XYZ file of C-alpha atoms in Angstrom:
325
model
C -50.864 0.849 -39.675
C -48.560 2.688 -42.018
C -46.745 4.154 -39.050
C -46.223 0.648 -37.622
C -44.860 -0.632 -40.925
C -42.608 2.360 -41.200
C -41.266 1.709 -37.701
C -40.678 -1.983 -38.459
C -38.929 -1.135 -41.679
C -36.689 1.354 -39.890
C -35.789 -1.248 -37.252
C -35.037 -3.816 -39.964
C -32.871 -1.319 -41.783
C -30.909 -0.537 -38.601
C -30.428 -4.243 -37.856
C -29.243 -4.856 -41.389
C -26.820 -1.974 -41.063
C -25.381 -3.433 -37.867
C -24.867 -6.977 -39.187
C -21.717 -6.310 -41.223
C -20.170 -4.534 -38.258
C -21.112 -7.413 -35.961
C -19.671 -9.963 -38.367
C -16.404 -8.037 -38.339
C -16.154 -6.995 -34.700
C -17.025 -10.343 -33.118
C -14.189 -12.352 -34.735
C -11.853 -9.435 -34.064
C -12.839 -9.396 -30.384
C -12.400 -13.160 -30.085
C -9.023 -12.875 -31.792
C -7.876 -10.244 -29.298
C -8.928 -12.499 -26.421
C -7.055 -15.479 -27.883
C -3.980 -13.296 -28.427
C -4.074 -12.083 -24.826
C -4.338 -15.603 -23.431
C -1.611 -17.006 -25.675
C 0.636 -14.021 -24.923
C 0.588 -14.895 -21.210
C 1.569 -18.493 -21.955
C 4.335 -17.391 -24.314
C 5.673 -14.889 -21.787
C 5.672 -17.519 -19.037
C 7.390 -20.005 -21.326
C 10.066 -17.474 -22.286
C 10.822 -16.711 -18.639
C 11.127 -20.406 -17.818
C 13.304 -21.035 -20.858
C 15.581 -18.101 -20.057
C 16.120 -19.210 -16.464
C 16.618 -22.859 -17.391
C 18.975 -22.186 -20.295
C 20.950 -19.580 -18.354
C 21.364 -21.839 -15.326
C 21.960 -25.086 -17.199
C 25.789 -24.673 -17.363
C 25.902 -24.408 -13.562
C 23.827 -27.564 -13.242
C 26.137 -29.323 -15.691
C 29.203 -28.091 -13.803
C 28.105 -29.143 -10.316
C 25.579 -31.857 -11.131
C 22.341 -32.516 -9.330
C 24.175 -31.977 -6.027
C 23.887 -28.261 -6.772
C 20.375 -28.460 -5.324
C 21.538 -29.460 -1.824
C 25.171 -28.364 -1.689
C 25.793 -25.834 1.097
C 28.890 -24.323 -0.498
C 28.708 -20.803 -1.898
C 32.189 -19.441 -2.498
C 32.645 -16.907 -5.320
C 36.435 -16.928 -4.811
C 36.832 -20.627 -5.628
C 33.734 -20.585 -7.883
C 32.053 -23.359 -5.940
C 28.323 -22.822 -5.756
C 25.385 -24.692 -4.293
C 21.744 -23.874 -3.625
C 21.264 -25.789 -0.377
C 21.627 -22.848 2.029
C 19.350 -20.614 -0.039
C 16.662 -23.241 -0.534
C 16.681 -23.978 3.188
C 16.542 -20.278 4.089
C 13.740 -19.613 1.609
C 11.519 -22.399 2.914
C 12.436 -21.915 6.588
C 11.744 -18.164 6.651
C 8.529 -18.565 4.657
C 7.244 -21.238 7.046
C 8.040 -18.969 10.007
C 6.055 -16.193 8.333
C 3.033 -18.440 7.816
C 3.191 -19.771 11.391
C 3.107 -16.196 12.718
C 0.552 -14.835 10.237
C -1.924 -17.729 10.436
C -3.274 -17.206 13.992
C -3.306 -13.433 13.483
C -5.297 -13.820 10.275
C -7.748 -16.172 11.971
C -8.256 -13.735 14.830
C -8.697 -10.673 12.614
C -11.045 -12.456 10.208
C -13.165 -13.818 13.052
C -13.303 -10.394 14.700
C -14.347 -8.657 11.477
C -17.036 -11.194 10.584
C -18.507 -12.051 13.979
C -17.527 -9.599 16.706
C -16.709 -6.132 15.346
C -19.521 -3.562 15.374
C -20.483 -2.065 12.026
C -18.813 1.356 12.488
C -15.523 -0.312 13.455
C -15.512 -3.117 10.899
C -14.848 -0.988 7.840
C -11.933 1.101 9.239
C -10.132 -2.017 10.470
C -10.726 -3.786 7.171
C -9.340 -0.817 5.245
C -6.321 -0.608 7.551
C -5.544 -4.293 6.945
C -5.841 -3.779 3.192
C -3.517 -0.767 3.325
C -0.773 -2.997 4.700
C -0.685 -4.685 1.309
C -0.040 -1.331 -0.392
C 3.159 -0.568 1.523
C 6.247 -1.203 -0.658
C 8.425 -4.070 0.485
C 11.498 -1.846 0.744
C 9.657 0.246 3.360
C 9.014 -2.918 5.369
C 12.696 -3.737 5.046
C 13.860 -0.331 6.224
C 11.376 -0.366 9.114
C 12.527 -3.849 10.056
C 16.207 -2.876 9.918
C 15.948 0.327 11.948
C 13.170 -0.653 14.379
C 12.549 -4.399 14.614
C 16.163 -5.610 14.468
C 17.304 -3.492 17.481
C 14.189 -4.471 19.438
C 14.767 -8.152 18.713
C 18.430 -7.922 19.725
C 17.715 -6.053 22.958
C 14.399 -7.349 24.271
C 13.258 -10.520 22.479
C 16.191 -12.762 21.648
C 18.174 -12.561 24.964
C 15.343 -13.817 27.223
C 14.368 -16.507 24.717
C 17.977 -17.700 24.531
C 18.238 -17.773 28.309
C 14.910 -19.555 28.895
C 14.610 -21.918 25.949
C 18.177 -22.347 24.747
C 19.166 -24.953 27.385
C 16.112 -27.142 26.716
C 16.643 -30.406 24.813
C 15.491 -30.701 21.188
C 13.741 -27.340 20.850
C 16.670 -25.554 22.465
C 18.525 -25.702 19.155
C 15.993 -23.256 17.744
C 16.885 -20.629 20.354
C 20.673 -20.717 20.497
C 23.294 -18.321 19.258
C 24.156 -14.668 19.843
C 21.299 -12.115 19.861
C 22.209 -10.339 16.644
C 18.712 -9.063 15.904
C 18.868 -9.894 12.208
C 18.117 -13.493 11.323
C 15.507 -16.000 10.283
C 12.948 -15.099 12.957
C 13.135 -11.389 12.175
C 12.767 -12.058 8.463
C 9.811 -14.350 9.133
C 8.190 -11.704 11.336
C 8.470 -9.014 8.653
C 7.129 -11.352 5.984
C 4.268 -12.363 8.280
C 3.141 -8.748 8.425
C 3.421 -8.531 4.637
C 1.320 -11.617 3.888
C -1.188 -10.896 6.659
C -3.530 -8.806 4.423
C -3.693 -11.477 1.714
C -4.531 -14.354 4.061
C -6.934 -12.252 6.128
C -8.853 -11.040 3.076
C -9.440 -14.590 1.863
C -10.386 -15.766 5.347
C -12.975 -12.996 5.585
C -14.468 -13.974 2.220
C -14.646 -17.616 3.259
C -16.261 -16.865 6.623
C -18.789 -14.513 5.025
C -19.759 -17.242 2.552
C -20.968 -19.566 5.335
C -24.782 -19.821 4.979
C -26.418 -17.860 7.837
C -28.943 -20.658 8.296
C -26.203 -23.073 9.373
C -24.833 -20.662 11.972
C -28.291 -19.757 13.208
C -29.075 -23.444 13.641
C -25.946 -23.866 15.757
C -26.876 -20.856 17.871
C -30.386 -22.299 18.193
C -29.121 -25.448 19.907
C -27.125 -23.407 22.411
C -23.691 -23.154 20.754
C -21.480 -20.240 21.785
C -19.829 -17.867 19.342
C -16.535 -19.722 19.676
C -18.196 -23.094 19.148
C -19.944 -21.834 16.009
C -16.638 -20.526 14.709
C -14.729 -23.732 15.501
C -17.373 -26.321 14.577
C -19.286 -24.579 11.781
C -17.462 -21.701 10.074
C -13.943 -23.139 9.980
C -14.941 -26.669 8.843
C -17.185 -25.182 6.142
C -14.312 -23.254 4.549
C -11.365 -25.365 5.688
C -10.101 -26.265 2.234
C -10.352 -22.715 0.917
C -8.530 -21.499 4.017
C -5.727 -23.947 3.365
C -5.562 -22.569 -0.165
C -5.316 -19.040 1.257
C -2.435 -20.112 3.491
C -0.665 -21.666 0.524
C -1.085 -18.440 -1.457
C 0.427 -16.543 1.461
C 3.288 -19.027 1.537
C 3.868 -18.488 -2.171
C 3.948 -14.738 -1.582
C 6.515 -15.138 1.187
C 8.767 -17.432 -0.850
C 9.537 -14.754 -3.423
C 9.954 -11.750 -1.138
C 13.250 -9.977 -1.821
C 13.897 -6.461 -0.534
C 12.355 -6.716 2.924
C 14.135 -10.010 3.604
C 17.462 -8.695 2.332
C 17.411 -5.956 4.972
C 16.761 -8.176 8.003
C 17.877 -11.772 7.372
C 21.607 -11.182 7.835
C 22.681 -12.452 4.384
C 24.996 -15.196 5.629
C 25.535 -18.185 3.342
C 25.493 -20.784 6.083
C 22.808 -23.111 7.391
C 21.679 -23.205 11.018
C 18.694 -24.582 12.878
C 18.560 -21.526 15.136
C 15.783 -19.001 14.595
C 18.205 -16.234 15.530
C 21.002 -17.193 13.147
C 21.561 -15.036 10.064
C 20.898 -16.736 6.755
C 19.901 -16.047 3.196
C 17.135 -16.844 0.773
C 17.190 -17.393 -2.954
C 15.714 -13.965 -3.624
C 18.045 -12.121 -1.236
C 21.098 -13.911 -2.621
C 20.169 -12.961 -6.181
C 19.620 -9.337 -5.122
C 22.970 -9.175 -3.313
C 25.150 -11.141 -5.721
C 23.733 -10.256 -9.128
C 25.473 -6.865 -9.531
C 28.863 -8.557 -8.989
C 28.249 -11.433 -11.413
C 30.018 -10.887 -14.700
C 28.383 -11.779 -18.021
C 28.860 -15.440 -18.825
C 30.453 -16.192 -15.468
C 29.730 -19.340 -13.507
C 28.397 -17.159 -10.701
C 25.799 -15.586 -12.978
C 24.801 -19.011 -14.265
C 24.417 -20.234 -10.685
C 22.225 -17.245 -9.839
C 20.021 -17.956 -12.855
C 19.730 -21.555 -11.727
C 18.699 -20.288 -8.294
C 16.009 -18.232 -9.993
C 14.760 -21.310 -11.813
C 14.648 -23.283 -8.548
C 12.663 -20.488 -6.880
C 10.260 -20.466 -9.814
C 9.717 -24.216 -9.487
C 9.143 -23.994 -5.725
C 6.680 -21.120 -6.120
C 4.892 -22.870 -8.954
C 4.438 -26.028 -6.890
C 3.065 -24.084 -3.912
C 0.669 -21.993 -6.011
C -0.486 -25.032 -8.002
C -1.310 -26.855 -4.775
C -3.259 -23.842 -3.506
C -5.269 -23.627 -6.726
C -6.062 -27.321 -6.570
C -7.250 -27.008 -2.978
C -9.431 -23.997 -3.736
C -10.861 -25.664 -6.844
C -11.671 -28.857 -4.942
C -13.528 -26.775 -2.363
C -15.547 -24.990 -5.050
C -16.496 -28.299 -6.668
C -17.441 -29.729 -3.299
């Protein structure tokens, strides 16, 4: 009995000794968490304010037409964002169109078809693509993909599809190699790991009972994939595609190597162009402090931030609606 009391007393003494520390450490821990969260908001706000304030003189100089003007002439100091906005969205859409079916195929193979010993190596290889620096993609695209596109891909497409009405406009022009299609292809490879990883997670989250029920009534593997797995995670998949689109919108170095960097707008997939990010990378070193060119580049950065924010916000809303559903 005395031993029990002694043990209880010792435990009470240890608890009493810990209470002051707990009273001090818990508010301190909560304070650190609040500081971390607020710091992110402050940092984001400062970036937005810097871009908006720095680009405001350009917006005041050229008006709202700066957003769609296709003029970019440093000599006459006439600047507009139309070509860059078009190139940014156009090349990013091309990347998603190329990456989407590939991601579907890889995700379906890894979750339904691939044998166990092969599934992990392929999954790791896909993930390693995300670890390659963008400048390496750009150099590979410039020295390998651009010559291949100019010699073997663009000429037959121009010859076969260029004369067609409507869609022929997408396949006209000289086979330069560098251009919108090449930039979209490189970005598609870059965003492929992100979209594929989310597709795999979505497909693996489908309840096995639902798929087994479909197999039980005679459905094939393809029918289960099309009618069960994809509809179950459709909204989350759309969110994954939007995240990939947001990743492609801000790509800089890889695109700068292969897009051609021409400040003109064309409907052709083979025509050289420019994006907001590539224009900033190319023009920023030559923009003097306080110059109208620098202010225009900062306004371009603000426009890119707004576009990316809209795309990522839509993806988060889609994913959240799926989770609630």
